[in-house]
Amino acid sequence: MKRIAFIGGGNMAFALVGGLRAAGEREAGMPDARLDIVVADPIPGQLDRFDGVSTTQSNTVAVDSADAVVLAVKPQVIGEVVSALPLELHQLVISIAAGVPIEAISRWTSVEQPIVRCMPNTPALLRAGISGMTANRFVDADMRSLAERILLAAGEVVWFDDEDNLHAVTALSGSGPAYAFYLLEALIEAGVELGLDAPTAERLATATVLGAARMAEAEPVGPSVLRERVTSPGGTTERALSILESARVRAKFKRAIQAACQRSRELAKEFGK
């Protein structure tokens, strides 16, 4: 049985613990599927919602005998928190703190500490997220498998050999849900301005974006082909897309994501000090 300690009882820890418990119930009867989960947080109210797992206000108690320690604390306090943890070199450290590089975490622990750094996104709260993951050279195959199992509880995972790629992951999928919500806001506002009531406009827009995402996931042809299939010559969709193209919306989206990536690099320098 593997013991997993979560340091921090926020929303992402709650999502991961819930996903792991659900997976454990599906795999009941499989000895290698069992997990011993403990969550540590100094605020009792944060721990009250964690049913079915051990909880403690002591980080030291939580990490004792843990196979993996998941750092689910804010980047602004991670240095102070990690420096106080009595970690051993056989323990895997998994960080989901945005923008904090592996080099900084190893400076607060040990240069030989096995560390996996992850960048999940907020749909993880519905177990529909996707996480970018990278590991240092001290993470062995079993540790890598355990880290993947934990993050799969929140959705999909993508591994990267180069940690620098996580800046692009942060800009694309980490911040990405906000871009989708921004698009939804615009669609709903446009529907209302065209005479629809707000609830109906929201229902139409949300279902449309969700359906389009499902089609893009299901069809191997790619989004460009799917867009072309919807766009009839001289039709309504072509007219709408011509406005977006003339306003260079695609180019502006690319600039926005590049700016987010640059900000991720800046934050890494700040949080890594």
Coordinates of C-alpha atoms in Angstrom, one line a residue:
M1 CA 0.0 0.0 0.0
K2 CA 1.3 3.4 -1.0
R3 CA 1.0 6.3 1.4
I4 CA 0.3 9.7 -0.2
A5 CA 0.6 12.9 1.8
F6 CA -1.0 16.1 0.6
I7 CA 0.4 19.3 2.0
G8 CA -2.4 21.8 1.6
G9 CA -6.1 21.1 1.5
G10 CA -7.2 23.5 -1.2
N11 CA -9.4 22.9 -4.2
M12 CA -6.8 21.0 -6.3
A13 CA -5.9 18.7 -3.5
F14 CA -9.6 18.1 -2.9
A15 CA -10.0 17.2 -6.6
L16 CA -7.0 14.8 -6.6
V17 CA -8.1 13.1 -3.4
G18 CA -11.6 12.7 -4.7
G19 CA -10.4 11.3 -8.0
L20 CA -8.0 8.8 -6.3
R21 CA -10.8 7.6 -4.0
A22 CA -13.2 7.1 -6.9
A23 CA -10.5 5.2 -8.8
G24 CA -9.8 3.1 -5.7
E25 CA -13.5 2.2 -5.4
R26 CA -13.5 1.1 -9.1
E27 CA -10.4 -1.0 -8.5
A28 CA -11.5 -2.5 -5.2
G29 CA -10.0 -5.9 -4.6
M30 CA -6.7 -5.1 -6.4
P31 CA -4.0 -5.1 -3.8
D32 CA -1.7 -2.7 -5.8
A33 CA -4.6 -0.2 -6.1
R34 CA -4.8 0.6 -2.4
L35 CA -3.7 4.0 -1.2
D36 CA -3.3 5.4 2.3
I37 CA -4.1 9.1 1.9
V38 CA -3.5 11.9 4.4
V39 CA -4.2 15.6 4.0
A40 CA -2.5 18.3 6.1
D41 CA -3.7 21.9 6.4
P42 CA -3.4 24.3 9.3
I43 CA -7.1 25.4 8.8
P44 CA -9.5 22.9 10.3
G45 CA -12.3 24.1 7.9
Q46 CA -10.3 23.0 4.9
L47 CA -10.0 19.5 6.3
D48 CA -13.6 19.0 7.2
R49 CA -14.6 18.2 3.6
F50 CA -12.1 15.4 3.2
D51 CA -14.3 12.4 4.0
G52 CA -12.8 8.9 4.1
V53 CA -9.1 9.9 4.4
S54 CA -6.8 10.8 7.3
T55 CA -6.4 14.5 8.1
T56 CA -4.0 16.5 10.3
Q57 CA -2.9 20.0 11.0
S58 CA 0.7 18.9 11.1
N59 CA 2.8 18.7 8.0
T60 CA 5.4 16.7 9.9
V61 CA 2.8 14.0 10.8
A62 CA 1.6 13.9 7.3
V63 CA 4.9 13.2 5.6
D64 CA 6.0 10.6 8.1
S65 CA 6.4 7.3 6.2
A66 CA 4.9 8.8 3.0
D67 CA 5.9 7.4 -0.3
A68 CA 4.9 10.6 -2.1
V69 CA 4.4 14.1 -0.8
V70 CA 2.1 16.3 -2.9
L71 CA 2.8 20.0 -2.5
A72 CA -0.6 21.7 -3.0
V73 CA 0.2 25.1 -1.4
K74 CA 0.4 28.6 -2.8
P75 CA 3.6 29.5 -4.7
Q76 CA 4.1 32.4 -2.4
V77 CA 4.6 30.2 0.7
I78 CA 6.0 27.0 -0.8
G79 CA 9.6 27.8 0.1
E80 CA 8.8 28.3 3.8
V81 CA 6.6 25.2 3.9
V82 CA 9.0 22.8 2.1
S83 CA 12.0 24.0 4.0
A84 CA 10.3 22.8 7.2
L85 CA 9.3 19.4 5.9
P86 CA 11.4 16.4 7.3
L87 CA 11.7 14.8 3.9
E88 CA 13.9 11.7 3.2
L89 CA 15.5 11.0 -0.2
H90 CA 13.4 7.9 -0.9
Q91 CA 10.2 10.1 -0.8
L92 CA 8.9 11.4 -4.1
V93 CA 7.9 15.1 -4.0
I94 CA 5.2 16.1 -6.4
S95 CA 4.6 19.9 -6.8
I96 CA 1.5 21.4 -8.3
A97 CA 2.5 24.9 -7.3
A98 CA 2.3 27.0 -10.4
G99 CA 5.6 28.7 -11.5
V100 CA 7.9 27.1 -9.0
P101 CA 10.9 25.4 -10.7
I102 CA 12.3 22.0 -9.7
E103 CA 15.7 23.7 -9.0
A104 CA 14.1 25.8 -6.3
I105 CA 12.3 22.9 -4.7
S106 CA 15.5 20.9 -4.6
R107 CA 17.3 23.8 -2.9
W108 CA 14.7 23.7 -0.1
T109 CA 14.9 19.9 0.2
S110 CA 18.0 18.2 -1.3
V111 CA 19.8 18.3 -4.6
E112 CA 19.1 14.5 -4.8
Q113 CA 15.4 14.7 -3.9
P114 CA 13.2 12.9 -6.5
I115 CA 10.8 15.7 -7.7
V116 CA 8.0 15.8 -10.2
R117 CA 6.6 19.1 -11.2
C118 CA 3.1 19.4 -12.6
M119 CA 0.9 22.0 -14.2
P120 CA -2.8 21.0 -13.9
N121 CA -5.7 23.2 -14.8
T122 CA -9.1 24.0 -13.1
P123 CA -11.2 21.5 -15.0
A124 CA -9.4 19.0 -12.7
L125 CA -12.1 19.9 -10.2
L126 CA -14.5 18.0 -12.4
R127 CA -11.8 15.3 -13.2
A128 CA -11.8 16.7 -16.7
G129 CA -8.4 18.5 -16.5
I130 CA -5.1 18.0 -18.2
S131 CA -1.7 18.3 -16.6
G132 CA 1.8 18.9 -18.0
M133 CA 4.4 16.9 -16.0
T134 CA 8.2 16.8 -15.8
A135 CA 10.6 15.0 -13.5
N136 CA 14.2 15.4 -12.4
R137 CA 16.8 12.6 -12.9
F138 CA 16.3 11.1 -9.4
V139 CA 12.7 10.0 -10.2
D140 CA 12.7 6.3 -11.1
A141 CA 10.2 4.4 -13.2
D142 CA 8.0 3.4 -10.1
M143 CA 7.9 7.0 -8.9
R144 CA 7.0 8.3 -12.3
S145 CA 4.2 5.7 -12.5
L146 CA 2.9 6.8 -9.0
A147 CA 3.0 10.5 -9.9
E148 CA 1.1 9.8 -13.1
R149 CA -1.5 7.7 -11.2
I150 CA -2.1 10.6 -8.8
L151 CA -2.5 13.2 -11.6
L152 CA -4.6 10.9 -13.7
A153 CA -7.2 11.2 -10.9
A154 CA -7.9 14.7 -12.2
G155 CA -7.9 14.0 -16.0
E156 CA -5.2 13.5 -18.6
V157 CA -1.4 13.9 -18.3
V158 CA 1.3 14.8 -20.8
W159 CA 5.0 14.3 -19.9
F160 CA 7.8 16.6 -21.0
D161 CA 11.5 15.9 -20.8
D162 CA 12.3 19.6 -20.8
E163 CA 11.0 21.5 -17.8
D164 CA 11.0 24.8 -19.8
N165 CA 8.0 23.4 -21.7
L166 CA 5.9 23.9 -18.7
H167 CA 5.9 27.7 -19.3
A168 CA 4.0 27.0 -22.6
V169 CA 1.8 24.5 -20.9
T170 CA 0.9 27.1 -18.3
A171 CA 0.1 29.7 -21.0
L172 CA -1.9 27.2 -23.1
S173 CA -3.8 24.8 -20.8
G174 CA -3.2 26.3 -17.4
S175 CA -4.7 29.7 -18.3
G176 CA -6.7 28.1 -21.2
P177 CA -10.0 27.7 -19.3
A178 CA -10.1 31.5 -18.9
Y179 CA -9.8 32.0 -22.6
A180 CA -12.7 29.6 -23.1
F181 CA -14.8 31.4 -20.5
Y182 CA -13.9 34.7 -22.2
L183 CA -15.2 33.3 -25.5
L184 CA -18.4 32.1 -23.8
E185 CA -18.9 35.6 -22.3
A186 CA -18.7 37.2 -25.8
L187 CA -21.1 34.6 -27.3
I188 CA -23.7 35.1 -24.6
E189 CA -23.5 38.9 -24.8
A190 CA -23.9 38.7 -28.5
G191 CA -26.9 36.5 -28.2
V192 CA -28.5 38.9 -25.7
E193 CA -27.9 41.8 -28.0
L194 CA -29.6 39.9 -30.8
G195 CA -32.7 39.5 -28.7
L196 CA -32.3 36.3 -26.8
D197 CA -32.9 36.2 -23.0
A198 CA -29.7 35.7 -21.0
P199 CA -30.4 32.1 -19.7
T200 CA -31.2 30.9 -23.2
A201 CA -28.1 32.6 -24.7
E202 CA -26.0 31.0 -22.0
R203 CA -27.5 27.6 -22.6
L204 CA -27.0 27.8 -26.3
A205 CA -23.4 29.1 -26.1
T206 CA -22.2 26.6 -23.4
A207 CA -23.7 23.6 -25.2
T208 CA -22.1 24.8 -28.5
V209 CA -18.6 25.2 -27.1
L210 CA -18.9 21.9 -25.2
G211 CA -20.2 20.1 -28.3
A212 CA -17.4 21.6 -30.5
A213 CA -14.8 20.5 -28.0
R214 CA -16.2 17.0 -28.1
M215 CA -16.1 16.9 -31.8
A216 CA -12.5 18.1 -31.9
E217 CA -11.6 15.3 -29.4
A218 CA -13.5 12.6 -31.3
E219 CA -12.5 13.5 -34.9
P220 CA -8.8 12.9 -35.9
V221 CA -9.0 15.3 -38.8
G222 CA -8.0 18.4 -36.8
P223 CA -9.9 21.7 -36.0
S224 CA -9.2 23.3 -39.4
V225 CA -11.0 20.6 -41.3
L226 CA -13.9 20.7 -38.8
R227 CA -14.1 24.5 -39.2
E228 CA -14.2 24.1 -43.0
R229 CA -17.0 21.6 -42.8
V230 CA -19.2 24.0 -40.9
T231 CA -18.3 27.0 -43.3
S232 CA -20.5 27.0 -46.4
P233 CA -19.4 29.4 -49.2
G234 CA -21.4 32.6 -48.9
G235 CA -23.1 31.5 -45.7
T236 CA -23.5 32.9 -42.3
T237 CA -20.4 31.2 -40.8
E238 CA -18.2 32.5 -43.6
R239 CA -19.5 36.0 -43.0
A240 CA -18.8 35.7 -39.2
L241 CA -15.3 34.3 -39.7
S242 CA -14.4 37.0 -42.2
I243 CA -15.0 39.6 -39.4
L244 CA -12.7 37.7 -37.0
E245 CA -10.0 37.3 -39.6
S246 CA -10.2 41.0 -40.6
A247 CA -9.8 41.9 -36.9
R248 CA -6.8 39.6 -36.7
V249 CA -8.3 37.7 -33.7
R250 CA -6.2 34.7 -34.3
A251 CA -3.0 36.7 -34.2
K252 CA -4.2 38.5 -31.0
F253 CA -4.9 35.1 -29.3
K254 CA -1.3 34.0 -30.2
R255 CA 0.1 37.2 -28.7
A256 CA -2.0 36.7 -25.6
I257 CA -0.7 33.2 -25.0
Q258 CA 2.9 34.3 -25.7
A259 CA 2.4 37.1 -23.0
A260 CA 1.1 34.5 -20.6
C261 CA 4.2 32.3 -21.3
Q262 CA 6.5 35.2 -20.7
R263 CA 4.7 36.0 -17.4
S264 CA 5.2 32.4 -16.4
R265 CA 8.9 32.7 -16.9
E266 CA 8.9 35.9 -14.8
L267 CA 7.0 34.2 -12.0
A268 CA 9.4 31.3 -12.0
K269 CA 12.2 33.6 -11.2
E270 CA 10.3 35.3 -8.5
F271 CA 9.0 32.2 -6.8
G272 CA 12.3 30.4 -7.2
K273 CA 14.3 32.9 -5.1

